[in-house]
């Protein structure tokens, strides 16, 4: 991976995306057959710094404009739509993590700033309040790129303590040890995205790993 490049420009990182287009074109058939973006492609995205575009500088990121992130995603799509989809979905979580308690980012990136996060925001989770957090369960579909990620953000509707009684959407952040990926992604379109199901069976999620959507 490139060392932290404090002087890298948006144009330079978009050019890295442009250089990968023919490689993605060569790998697209394999990605469709395997129903997953190849690990080599994710490694290339890491090497190019694409996941750092929206990541806070405190955790080794570039903190660039969302416009740069969008331009990289559009460029990658010229090579492989599925690979660009996975990049677009996964990379945005490096921005979203900054909306959680700061300790949550330390939990994810404290030892390895290249760790990736997947998601499924549909509010299908069931959460029960306990001391220090929640017991959490559920099943979610369409977690794109989850096979390449070590954490996940999952949705649930909850009534906040002291609120008006209306359920609000919340996000729960969980490590890979707390959930199972179920291979359900047998589709005609966007085959490489590996958008499989996530299953959680009564795990504890501390308060600091929960945020309002």
PDB file of N, CA, C and O in Angstrom, residues 49-128:
ATOM      1  N   UNK A  49      -5.368   3.591  -2.822  1.00  0.00           N
ATOM      2  CA  UNK A  49      -5.844   4.551  -1.837  1.00  0.00           C
ATOM      3  C   UNK A  49      -7.298   4.955  -1.991  1.00  0.00           C
ATOM      4  O   UNK A  49      -7.746   5.923  -1.374  1.00  0.00           O
ATOM      5  N   UNK A  50      -8.070   4.197  -2.782  1.00  0.00           N
ATOM      6  CA  UNK A  50      -9.449   4.601  -3.051  1.00  0.00           C
ATOM      7  C   UNK A  50     -10.312   4.625  -1.788  1.00  0.00           C
ATOM      8  O   UNK A  50     -11.184   5.482  -1.645  1.00  0.00           O
ATOM      9  N   UNK A  51     -10.088   3.674  -0.886  1.00  0.00           N
ATOM     10  CA  UNK A  51     -10.902   3.627   0.328  1.00  0.00           C
ATOM     11  C   UNK A  51     -10.532   4.746   1.307  1.00  0.00           C
ATOM     12  O   UNK A  51     -11.266   5.009   2.257  1.00  0.00           O
ATOM     13  N   UNK A  52      -9.395   5.413   1.072  1.00  0.00           N
ATOM     14  CA  UNK A  52      -8.973   6.516   1.937  1.00  0.00           C
ATOM     15  C   UNK A  52      -9.634   7.846   1.566  1.00  0.00           C
ATOM     16  O   UNK A  52      -9.527   8.819   2.303  1.00  0.00           O
ATOM     17  N   UNK A  53     -10.286   7.903   0.405  1.00  0.00           N
ATOM     18  CA  UNK A  53     -10.784   9.186  -0.099  1.00  0.00           C
ATOM     19  C   UNK A  53     -11.696   9.873   0.917  1.00  0.00           C
ATOM     20  O   UNK A  53     -11.577  11.077   1.161  1.00  0.00           O
ATOM     21  N   UNK A  54     -12.606   9.134   1.525  1.00  0.00           N
ATOM     22  CA  UNK A  54     -13.542   9.699   2.498  1.00  0.00           C
ATOM     23  C   UNK A  54     -13.147   9.393   3.944  1.00  0.00           C
ATOM     24  O   UNK A  54     -13.839   9.813   4.870  1.00  0.00           O
ATOM     25  N   UNK A  55     -12.066   8.680   4.132  1.00  0.00           N
ATOM     26  CA  UNK A  55     -11.650   8.277   5.474  1.00  0.00           C
ATOM     27  C   UNK A  55     -11.016   9.466   6.207  1.00  0.00           C
ATOM     28  O   UNK A  55     -10.253  10.235   5.615  1.00  0.00           O
ATOM     29  N   UNK A  56     -11.312   9.644   7.511  1.00  0.00           N
ATOM     30  CA  UNK A  56     -10.718  10.753   8.266  1.00  0.00           C
ATOM     31  C   UNK A  56      -9.185  10.692   8.263  1.00  0.00           C
ATOM     32  O   UNK A  56      -8.587   9.611   8.322  1.00  0.00           O
ATOM     33  N   UNK A  57      -8.549  11.855   8.217  1.00  0.00           N
ATOM     34  CA  UNK A  57      -7.088  11.912   8.243  1.00  0.00           C
ATOM     35  C   UNK A  57      -6.527  11.300   9.524  1.00  0.00           C
ATOM     36  O   UNK A  57      -5.432  10.732   9.521  1.00  0.00           O
ATOM     37  N   UNK A  58      -7.279  11.411  10.590  1.00  0.00           N
ATOM     38  CA  UNK A  58      -6.843  10.850  11.871  1.00  0.00           C
ATOM     39  C   UNK A  58      -6.568   9.358  11.761  1.00  0.00           C
ATOM     40  O   UNK A  58      -5.749   8.813  12.510  1.00  0.00           O
ATOM     41  N   UNK A  59      -7.248   8.703  10.825  1.00  0.00           N
ATOM     42  CA  UNK A  59      -7.078   7.259  10.648  1.00  0.00           C
ATOM     43  C   UNK A  59      -6.427   6.936   9.307  1.00  0.00           C
ATOM     44  O   UNK A  59      -6.697   5.908   8.704  1.00  0.00           O
ATOM     45  N   UNK A  60      -5.564   7.826   8.850  1.00  0.00           N
ATOM     46  CA  UNK A  60      -4.775   7.549   7.655  1.00  0.00           C
ATOM     47  C   UNK A  60      -5.458   7.881   6.352  1.00  0.00           C
ATOM     48  O   UNK A  60      -4.950   7.526   5.280  1.00  0.00           O
ATOM     49  N   UNK A  61      -6.613   8.557   6.402  1.00  0.00           N
ATOM     50  CA  UNK A  61      -7.351   8.856   5.188  1.00  0.00           C
ATOM     51  C   UNK A  61      -6.958  10.189   4.564  1.00  0.00           C
ATOM     52  O   UNK A  61      -6.113  10.925   5.076  1.00  0.00           O
ATOM     53  N   UNK A  62      -7.627  10.498   3.441  1.00  0.00           N
ATOM     54  CA  UNK A  62      -7.349  11.728   2.708  1.00  0.00           C
ATOM     55  C   UNK A  62      -8.364  12.838   2.994  1.00  0.00           C
ATOM     56  O   UNK A  62      -8.108  13.993   2.692  1.00  0.00           O
ATOM     57  N   UNK A  63      -9.551  12.469   3.503  1.00  0.00           N
ATOM     58  CA  UNK A  63     -10.635  13.444   3.745  1.00  0.00           C
ATOM     59  C   UNK A  63     -10.901  14.305   2.515  1.00  0.00           C
ATOM     60  O   UNK A  63     -11.048  15.520   2.602  1.00  0.00           O
ATOM     61  N   UNK A  64     -10.995  13.681   1.355  1.00  0.00           N
ATOM     62  CA  UNK A  64     -11.271  14.419   0.126  1.00  0.00           C
ATOM     63  C   UNK A  64     -12.771  14.682  -0.032  1.00  0.00           C
ATOM     64  O   UNK A  64     -13.602  14.149   0.705  1.00  0.00           O
ATOM     65  N   UNK A  65     -13.093  15.481  -1.012  1.00  0.00           N
ATOM     66  CA  UNK A  65     -14.483  15.792  -1.319  1.00  0.00           C
ATOM     67  C   UNK A  65     -15.223  14.542  -1.794  1.00  0.00           C
ATOM     68  O   UNK A  65     -14.642  13.694  -2.493  1.00  0.00           O
ATOM     69  N   UNK A  66     -16.509  14.418  -1.463  1.00  0.00           N
ATOM     70  CA  UNK A  66     -17.315  13.327  -2.023  1.00  0.00           C
ATOM     71  C   UNK A  66     -17.311  13.313  -3.547  1.00  0.00           C
ATOM     72  O   UNK A  66     -17.524  12.261  -4.157  1.00  0.00           O
ATOM     73  N   UNK A  67     -17.048  14.450  -4.170  1.00  0.00           N
ATOM     74  CA  UNK A  67     -16.993  14.499  -5.634  1.00  0.00           C
ATOM     75  C   UNK A  67     -15.863  13.623  -6.176  1.00  0.00           C
ATOM     76  O   UNK A  67     -15.991  13.020  -7.250  1.00  0.00           O
ATOM     77  N   UNK A  68     -14.757  13.535  -5.444  1.00  0.00           N
ATOM     78  CA  UNK A  68     -13.639  12.690  -5.864  1.00  0.00           C
ATOM     79  C   UNK A  68     -14.038  11.216  -5.761  1.00  0.00           C
ATOM     80  O   UNK A  68     -13.773  10.419  -6.671  1.00  0.00           O
ATOM     81  N   UNK A  69     -14.652  10.875  -4.652  1.00  0.00           N
ATOM     82  CA  UNK A  69     -15.174   9.511  -4.465  1.00  0.00           C
ATOM     83  C   UNK A  69     -16.109   9.124  -5.604  1.00  0.00           C
ATOM     84  O   UNK A  69     -16.004   8.028  -6.172  1.00  0.00           O
ATOM     85  N   UNK A  70     -17.020  10.013  -5.981  1.00  0.00           N
ATOM     86  CA  UNK A  70     -17.968   9.733  -7.065  1.00  0.00           C
ATOM     87  C   UNK A  70     -17.254   9.582  -8.405  1.00  0.00           C
ATOM     88  O   UNK A  70     -17.599   8.698  -9.205  1.00  0.00           O
ATOM     89  N   UNK A  71     -16.265  10.427  -8.643  1.00  0.00           N
ATOM     90  CA  UNK A  71     -15.539  10.355  -9.914  1.00  0.00           C
ATOM     91  C   UNK A  71     -14.756   9.051 -10.029  1.00  0.00           C
ATOM     92  O   UNK A  71     -14.701   8.438 -11.106  1.00  0.00           O
ATOM     93  N   UNK A  72     -14.166   8.608  -8.937  1.00  0.00           N
ATOM     94  CA  UNK A  72     -13.452   7.322  -8.942  1.00  0.00           C
ATOM     95  C   UNK A  72     -14.424   6.187  -9.220  1.00  0.00           C
ATOM     96  O   UNK A  72     -14.154   5.297 -10.039  1.00  0.00           O
ATOM     97  N   UNK A  73     -15.583   6.189  -8.563  1.00  0.00           N
ATOM     98  CA  UNK A  73     -16.571   5.135  -8.772  1.00  0.00           C
ATOM     99  C   UNK A  73     -17.037   5.108 -10.228  1.00  0.00           C
ATOM    100  O   UNK A  73     -17.151   4.028 -10.844  1.00  0.00           O
ATOM    101  N   UNK A  74     -17.307   6.266 -10.808  1.00  0.00           N
ATOM    102  CA  UNK A  74     -17.751   6.327 -12.205  1.00  0.00           C
ATOM    103  C   UNK A  74     -16.668   5.812 -13.157  1.00  0.00           C
ATOM    104  O   UNK A  74     -16.972   5.123 -14.134  1.00  0.00           O
ATOM    105  N   UNK A  75     -15.434   6.140 -12.853  1.00  0.00           N
ATOM    106  CA  UNK A  75     -14.338   5.688 -13.709  1.00  0.00           C
ATOM    107  C   UNK A  75     -14.164   4.180 -13.630  1.00  0.00           C
ATOM    108  O   UNK A  75     -14.017   3.498 -14.661  1.00  0.00           O
ATOM    109  N   UNK A  76     -14.195   3.636 -12.427  1.00  0.00           N
ATOM    110  CA  UNK A  76     -14.059   2.185 -12.267  1.00  0.00           C
ATOM    111  C   UNK A  76     -15.177   1.436 -12.980  1.00  0.00           C
ATOM    112  O   UNK A  76     -14.981   0.324 -13.487  1.00  0.00           O
ATOM    113  N   UNK A  77     -16.363   2.045 -13.038  1.00  0.00           N
ATOM    114  CA  UNK A  77     -17.506   1.396 -13.684  1.00  0.00           C
ATOM    115  C   UNK A  77     -17.283   1.194 -15.181  1.00  0.00           C
ATOM    116  O   UNK A  77     -17.916   0.317 -15.791  1.00  0.00           O
ATOM    117  N   UNK A  78     -16.386   1.958 -15.764  1.00  0.00           N
ATOM    118  CA  UNK A  78     -16.063   1.748 -17.177  1.00  0.00           C
ATOM    119  C   UNK A  78     -15.355   0.410 -17.387  1.00  0.00           C
ATOM    120  O   UNK A  78     -15.348  -0.126 -18.488  1.00  0.00           O
ATOM    121  N   UNK A  79     -14.761  -0.106 -16.304  1.00  0.00           N
ATOM    122  CA  UNK A  79     -14.089  -1.396 -16.402  1.00  0.00           C
ATOM    123  C   UNK A  79     -14.953  -2.548 -15.962  1.00  0.00           C
ATOM    124  O   UNK A  79     -14.994  -3.598 -16.620  1.00  0.00           O
ATOM    125  N   UNK A  80     -15.668  -2.381 -14.849  1.00  0.00           N
ATOM    126  CA  UNK A  80     -16.528  -3.455 -14.306  1.00  0.00           C
ATOM    127  C   UNK A  80     -17.555  -2.812 -13.390  1.00  0.00           C
ATOM    128  O   UNK A  80     -17.199  -2.267 -12.336  1.00  0.00           O
ATOM    129  N   UNK A  81     -18.814  -2.891 -13.779  1.00  0.00           N
ATOM    130  CA  UNK A  81     -19.870  -2.265 -12.990  1.00  0.00           C
ATOM    131  C   UNK A  81     -19.945  -2.861 -11.586  1.00  0.00           C
ATOM    132  O   UNK A  81     -20.137  -2.147 -10.599  1.00  0.00           O
ATOM    133  N   UNK A  82     -19.801  -4.192 -11.474  1.00  0.00           N
ATOM    134  CA  UNK A  82     -19.892  -4.840 -10.171  1.00  0.00           C
ATOM    135  C   UNK A  82     -18.787  -4.403  -9.233  1.00  0.00           C
ATOM    136  O   UNK A  82     -19.015  -4.164  -8.045  1.00  0.00           O
ATOM    137  N   UNK A  83     -17.573  -4.276  -9.763  1.00  0.00           N
ATOM    138  CA  UNK A  83     -16.444  -3.836  -8.945  1.00  0.00           C
ATOM    139  C   UNK A  83     -16.630  -2.394  -8.493  1.00  0.00           C
ATOM    140  O   UNK A  83     -16.325  -2.048  -7.345  1.00  0.00           O
ATOM    141  N   UNK A  84     -17.136  -1.550  -9.388  1.00  0.00           N
ATOM    142  CA  UNK A  84     -17.391  -0.157  -9.030  1.00  0.00           C
ATOM    143  C   UNK A  84     -18.488  -0.059  -7.977  1.00  0.00           C
ATOM    144  O   UNK A  84     -18.414   0.779  -7.065  1.00  0.00           O
ATOM    145  N   UNK A  85     -19.488  -0.909  -8.079  1.00  0.00           N
ATOM    146  CA  UNK A  85     -20.582  -0.928  -7.095  1.00  0.00           C
ATOM    147  C   UNK A  85     -20.033  -1.246  -5.701  1.00  0.00           C
ATOM    148  O   UNK A  85     -20.354  -0.565  -4.726  1.00  0.00           O
ATOM    149  N   UNK A  86     -19.231  -2.299  -5.627  1.00  0.00           N
ATOM    150  CA  UNK A  86     -18.664  -2.688  -4.331  1.00  0.00           C
ATOM    151  C   UNK A  86     -17.794  -1.570  -3.782  1.00  0.00           C
ATOM    152  O   UNK A  86     -17.874  -1.244  -2.592  1.00  0.00           O
ATOM    153  N   UNK A  87     -16.969  -0.960  -4.625  1.00  0.00           N
ATOM    154  CA  UNK A  87     -16.170   0.168  -4.155  1.00  0.00           C
ATOM    155  C   UNK A  87     -17.064   1.273  -3.608  1.00  0.00           C
ATOM    156  O   UNK A  87     -16.844   1.778  -2.502  1.00  0.00           O
ATOM    157  N   UNK A  88     -18.089   1.652  -4.384  1.00  0.00           N
ATOM    158  CA  UNK A  88     -18.949   2.757  -3.982  1.00  0.00           C
ATOM    159  C   UNK A  88     -19.654   2.517  -2.669  1.00  0.00           C
ATOM    160  O   UNK A  88     -19.763   3.416  -1.821  1.00  0.00           O
ATOM    161  N   UNK A  89     -20.141   1.291  -2.466  1.00  0.00           N
ATOM    162  CA  UNK A  89     -20.857   0.956  -1.230  1.00  0.00           C
ATOM    163  C   UNK A  89     -19.896   0.891  -0.046  1.00  0.00           C
ATOM    164  O   UNK A  89     -20.143   1.483   1.008  1.00  0.00           O
ATOM    165  N   UNK A  90     -18.809   0.171  -0.196  1.00  0.00           N
ATOM    166  CA  UNK A  90     -17.896  -0.057   0.927  1.00  0.00           C
ATOM    167  C   UNK A  90     -17.161   1.225   1.318  1.00  0.00           C
ATOM    168  O   UNK A  90     -17.014   1.533   2.508  1.00  0.00           O
ATOM    169  N   UNK A  91     -16.714   1.997   0.351  1.00  0.00           N
ATOM    170  CA  UNK A  91     -15.895   3.178   0.657  1.00  0.00           C
ATOM    171  C   UNK A  91     -16.651   4.240   1.433  1.00  0.00           C
ATOM    172  O   UNK A  91     -16.051   4.959   2.242  1.00  0.00           O
ATOM    173  N   UNK A  92     -17.964   4.341   1.216  1.00  0.00           N
ATOM    174  CA  UNK A  92     -18.710   5.392   1.911  1.00  0.00           C
ATOM    175  C   UNK A  92     -18.784   5.144   3.413  1.00  0.00           C
ATOM    176  O   UNK A  92     -18.949   6.075   4.201  1.00  0.00           O
ATOM    177  N   UNK A  93     -18.600   3.904   3.844  1.00  0.00           N
ATOM    178  CA  UNK A  93     -18.656   3.598   5.270  1.00  0.00           C
ATOM    179  C   UNK A  93     -17.476   4.208   6.021  1.00  0.00           C
ATOM    180  O   UNK A  93     -17.557   4.415   7.236  1.00  0.00           O
ATOM    181  N   UNK A  94     -16.380   4.486   5.304  1.00  0.00           N
ATOM    182  CA  UNK A  94     -15.232   5.114   5.962  1.00  0.00           C
ATOM    183  C   UNK A  94     -15.535   6.558   6.345  1.00  0.00           C
ATOM    184  O   UNK A  94     -14.881   7.126   7.225  1.00  0.00           O
ATOM    185  N   UNK A  95     -16.510   7.150   5.698  1.00  0.00           N
ATOM    186  CA  UNK A  95     -17.037   8.455   6.126  1.00  0.00           C
ATOM    187  C   UNK A  95     -18.048   8.259   7.250  1.00  0.00           C
ATOM    188  O   UNK A  95     -18.021   8.963   8.263  1.00  0.00           O
ATOM    189  N   UNK A  96     -18.931   7.288   7.082  1.00  0.00           N
ATOM    190  CA  UNK A  96     -20.013   7.095   8.047  1.00  0.00           C
ATOM    191  C   UNK A  96     -19.495   6.730   9.431  1.00  0.00           C
ATOM    192  O   UNK A  96     -20.092   7.113  10.447  1.00  0.00           O
ATOM    193  N   UNK A  97     -18.388   6.020   9.500  1.00  0.00           N
ATOM    194  CA  UNK A  97     -17.867   5.607  10.800  1.00  0.00           C
ATOM    195  C   UNK A  97     -17.561   6.812  11.691  1.00  0.00           C
ATOM    196  O   UNK A  97     -17.641   6.721  12.915  1.00  0.00           O
ATOM    197  N   UNK A  98     -17.247   7.943  11.070  1.00  0.00           N
ATOM    198  CA  UNK A  98     -16.958   9.146  11.849  1.00  0.00           C
ATOM    199  C   UNK A  98     -18.203   9.693  12.551  1.00  0.00           C
ATOM    200  O   UNK A  98     -18.084  10.561  13.418  1.00  0.00           O
ATOM    201  N   UNK A  99     -19.390   9.193  12.217  1.00  0.00           N
ATOM    202  CA  UNK A  99     -20.628   9.633  12.860  1.00  0.00           C
ATOM    203  C   UNK A  99     -20.897   8.870  14.158  1.00  0.00           C
ATOM    204  O   UNK A  99     -21.792   9.253  14.922  1.00  0.00           O
ATOM    205  N   UNK A 100     -20.164   7.801  14.384  1.00  0.00           N
ATOM    206  CA  UNK A 100     -20.295   7.028  15.615  1.00  0.00           C
ATOM    207  C   UNK A 100     -19.444   7.669  16.718  1.00  0.00           C
ATOM    208  O   UNK A 100     -18.680   8.610  16.477  1.00  0.00           O
ATOM    209  N   UNK A 101     -19.571   7.129  17.913  1.00  0.00           N
ATOM    210  CA  UNK A 101     -18.674   7.498  19.005  1.00  0.00           C
ATOM    211  C   UNK A 101     -17.225   7.297  18.542  1.00  0.00           C
ATOM    212  O   UNK A 101     -16.915   6.304  17.864  1.00  0.00           O
ATOM    213  N   UNK A 102     -16.297   8.211  18.868  1.00  0.00           N
ATOM    214  CA  UNK A 102     -14.900   8.069  18.428  1.00  0.00           C
ATOM    215  C   UNK A 102     -14.279   6.720  18.790  1.00  0.00           C
ATOM    216  O   UNK A 102     -13.404   6.228  18.069  1.00  0.00           O
ATOM    217  N   UNK A 103     -14.717   6.116  19.882  1.00  0.00           N
ATOM    218  CA  UNK A 103     -14.162   4.824  20.263  1.00  0.00           C
ATOM    219  C   UNK A 103     -14.489   3.747  19.240  1.00  0.00           C
ATOM    220  O   UNK A 103     -13.741   2.780  19.076  1.00  0.00           O
ATOM    221  N   UNK A 104     -15.621   3.901  18.531  1.00  0.00           N
ATOM    222  CA  UNK A 104     -15.989   2.917  17.509  1.00  0.00           C
ATOM    223  C   UNK A 104     -14.946   2.890  16.396  1.00  0.00           C
ATOM    224  O   UNK A 104     -14.552   1.809  15.921  1.00  0.00           O
ATOM    225  N   UNK A 105     -14.486   4.068  15.978  1.00  0.00           N
ATOM    226  CA  UNK A 105     -13.441   4.122  14.957  1.00  0.00           C
ATOM    227  C   UNK A 105     -12.142   3.516  15.471  1.00  0.00           C
ATOM    228  O   UNK A 105     -11.414   2.848  14.729  1.00  0.00           O
ATOM    229  N   UNK A 106     -11.842   3.726  16.747  1.00  0.00           N
ATOM    230  CA  UNK A 106     -10.651   3.105  17.337  1.00  0.00           C
ATOM    231  C   UNK A 106     -10.789   1.582  17.323  1.00  0.00           C
ATOM    232  O   UNK A 106      -9.812   0.868  17.069  1.00  0.00           O
ATOM    233  N   UNK A 107     -11.991   1.087  17.591  1.00  0.00           N
ATOM    234  CA  UNK A 107     -12.218  -0.357  17.576  1.00  0.00           C
ATOM    235  C   UNK A 107     -11.969  -0.942  16.187  1.00  0.00           C
ATOM    236  O   UNK A 107     -11.425  -2.039  16.049  1.00  0.00           O
ATOM    237  N   UNK A 108     -12.386  -0.208  15.162  1.00  0.00           N
ATOM    238  CA  UNK A 108     -12.261  -0.703  13.782  1.00  0.00           C
ATOM    239  C   UNK A 108     -10.850  -0.500  13.249  1.00  0.00           C
ATOM    240  O   UNK A 108     -10.251  -1.420  12.676  1.00  0.00           O
ATOM    241  N   UNK A 109     -10.292   0.685  13.402  1.00  0.00           N
ATOM    242  CA  UNK A 109      -9.032   1.052  12.755  1.00  0.00           C
ATOM    243  C   UNK A 109      -7.852   1.194  13.700  1.00  0.00           C
ATOM    244  O   UNK A 109      -6.749   1.538  13.265  1.00  0.00           O
ATOM    245  N   UNK A 110      -8.037   0.931  14.981  1.00  0.00           N
ATOM    246  CA  UNK A 110      -6.958   1.135  15.930  1.00  0.00           C
ATOM    247  C   UNK A 110      -5.705   0.338  15.623  1.00  0.00           C
ATOM    248  O   UNK A 110      -4.589   0.810  15.842  1.00  0.00           O
ATOM    249  N   UNK A 111      -5.878  -0.865  15.110  1.00  0.00           N
ATOM    250  CA  UNK A 111      -4.741  -1.726  14.795  1.00  0.00           C
ATOM    251  C   UNK A 111      -4.428  -1.782  13.300  1.00  0.00           C
ATOM    252  O   UNK A 111      -3.310  -2.095  12.904  1.00  0.00           O
ATOM    253  N   UNK A 112      -5.427  -1.498  12.465  1.00  0.00           N
ATOM    254  CA  UNK A 112      -5.258  -1.633  11.015  1.00  0.00           C
ATOM    255  C   UNK A 112      -6.185  -0.641  10.318  1.00  0.00           C
ATOM    256  O   UNK A 112      -7.402  -0.828  10.278  1.00  0.00           O
ATOM    257  N   UNK A 113      -5.607   0.413   9.759  1.00  0.00           N
ATOM    258  CA  UNK A 113      -6.402   1.469   9.146  1.00  0.00           C
ATOM    259  C   UNK A 113      -6.956   1.103   7.772  1.00  0.00           C
ATOM    260  O   UNK A 113      -7.680   1.884   7.160  1.00  0.00           O
ATOM    261  N   UNK A 114      -6.639  -0.102   7.284  1.00  0.00           N
ATOM    262  CA  UNK A 114      -7.169  -0.553   5.993  1.00  0.00           C
ATOM    263  C   UNK A 114      -8.417  -1.421   6.136  1.00  0.00           C
ATOM    264  O   UNK A 114      -8.966  -1.871   5.137  1.00  0.00           O
ATOM    265  N   UNK A 115      -8.873  -1.655   7.367  1.00  0.00           N
ATOM    266  CA  UNK A 115     -10.054  -2.493   7.597  1.00  0.00           C
ATOM    267  C   UNK A 115     -11.272  -1.898   6.886  1.00  0.00           C
ATOM    268  O   UNK A 115     -11.503  -0.685   6.913  1.00  0.00           O
ATOM    269  N   UNK A 116     -12.062  -2.769   6.252  1.00  0.00           N
ATOM    270  CA  UNK A 116     -13.235  -2.345   5.490  1.00  0.00           C
ATOM    271  C   UNK A 116     -14.532  -2.754   6.186  1.00  0.00           C
ATOM    272  O   UNK A 116     -14.560  -3.719   6.954  1.00  0.00           O
ATOM    273  N   UNK A 117     -15.605  -2.018   5.863  1.00  0.00           N
ATOM    274  CA  UNK A 117     -16.916  -2.205   6.498  1.00  0.00           C
ATOM    275  C   UNK A 117     -17.970  -2.372   5.420  1.00  0.00           C
ATOM    276  O   UNK A 117     -18.010  -1.601   4.457  1.00  0.00           O
ATOM    277  N   UNK A 118     -18.847  -3.355   5.583  1.00  0.00           N
ATOM    278  CA  UNK A 118     -20.004  -3.491   4.691  1.00  0.00           C
ATOM    279  C   UNK A 118     -21.247  -2.993   5.428  1.00  0.00           C
ATOM    280  O   UNK A 118     -21.158  -2.441   6.523  1.00  0.00           O
ATOM    281  N   UNK A 119     -22.421  -3.212   4.833  1.00  0.00           N
ATOM    282  CA  UNK A 119     -23.646  -2.713   5.468  1.00  0.00           C
ATOM    283  C   UNK A 119     -24.884  -3.389   4.907  1.00  0.00           C
ATOM    284  O   UNK A 119     -24.850  -4.015   3.842  1.00  0.00           O
ATOM    285  N   UNK A 120     -25.979  -3.227   5.624  1.00  0.00           N
ATOM    286  CA  UNK A 120     -27.335  -3.412   5.115  1.00  0.00           C
ATOM    287  C   UNK A 120     -28.229  -2.586   6.028  1.00  0.00           C
ATOM    288  O   UNK A 120     -28.367  -2.891   7.209  1.00  0.00           O
ATOM    289  N   UNK A 121     -28.817  -1.540   5.477  1.00  0.00           N
ATOM    290  CA  UNK A 121     -29.528  -0.566   6.301  1.00  0.00           C
ATOM    291  C   UNK A 121     -30.997  -0.890   6.516  1.00  0.00           C
ATOM    292  O   UNK A 121     -31.671  -0.190   7.269  1.00  0.00           O
ATOM    293  N   UNK A 122     -31.506  -1.920   5.845  1.00  0.00           N
ATOM    294  CA  UNK A 122     -32.922  -2.222   6.039  1.00  0.00           C
ATOM    295  C   UNK A 122     -33.196  -2.459   7.524  1.00  0.00           C
ATOM    296  O   UNK A 122     -32.426  -3.146   8.214  1.00  0.00           O
ATOM    297  N   UNK A 123     -34.260  -1.873   8.075  1.00  0.00           N
ATOM    298  CA  UNK A 123     -34.472  -1.882   9.531  1.00  0.00           C
ATOM    299  C   UNK A 123     -35.098  -3.177  10.039  1.00  0.00           C
ATOM    300  O   UNK A 123     -36.161  -3.180  10.644  1.00  0.00           O
ATOM    301  N   UNK A 124     -34.412  -4.292   9.794  1.00  0.00           N
ATOM    302  CA  UNK A 124     -34.960  -5.595  10.167  1.00  0.00           C
ATOM    303  C   UNK A 124     -34.410  -6.140  11.479  1.00  0.00           C
ATOM    304  O   UNK A 124     -34.803  -7.215  11.923  1.00  0.00           O
ATOM    305  N   UNK A 125     -33.500  -5.403  12.101  1.00  0.00           N
ATOM    306  CA  UNK A 125     -32.910  -5.878  13.351  1.00  0.00           C
ATOM    307  C   UNK A 125     -33.845  -5.752  14.536  1.00  0.00           C
ATOM    308  O   UNK A 125     -34.718  -4.880  14.571  1.00  0.00           O
ATOM    309  N   UNK A 126     -33.661  -6.649  15.501  1.00  0.00           N
ATOM    310  CA  UNK A 126     -34.391  -6.587  16.769  1.00  0.00           C
ATOM    311  C   UNK A 126     -33.380  -6.313  17.878  1.00  0.00           C
ATOM    312  O   UNK A 126     -32.410  -7.056  18.038  1.00  0.00           O
ATOM    313  N   UNK A 127     -33.619  -5.220  18.601  1.00  0.00           N
ATOM    314  CA  UNK A 127     -32.684  -4.797  19.648  1.00  0.00           C
ATOM    315  C   UNK A 127     -33.390  -4.738  21.000  1.00  0.00           C
ATOM    316  O   UNK A 127     -34.493  -4.221  21.106  1.00  0.00           O
ATOM    317  N   UNK A 128     -32.735  -5.293  22.023  1.00  0.00           N
ATOM    318  CA  UNK A 128     -33.272  -5.285  23.388  1.00  0.00           C
ATOM    319  C   UNK A 128     -32.259  -4.613  24.302  1.00  0.00           C
ATOM    320  O   UNK A 128     -31.117  -5.023  24.379  1.00  0.00           O
TER     321      UNK A 128
END
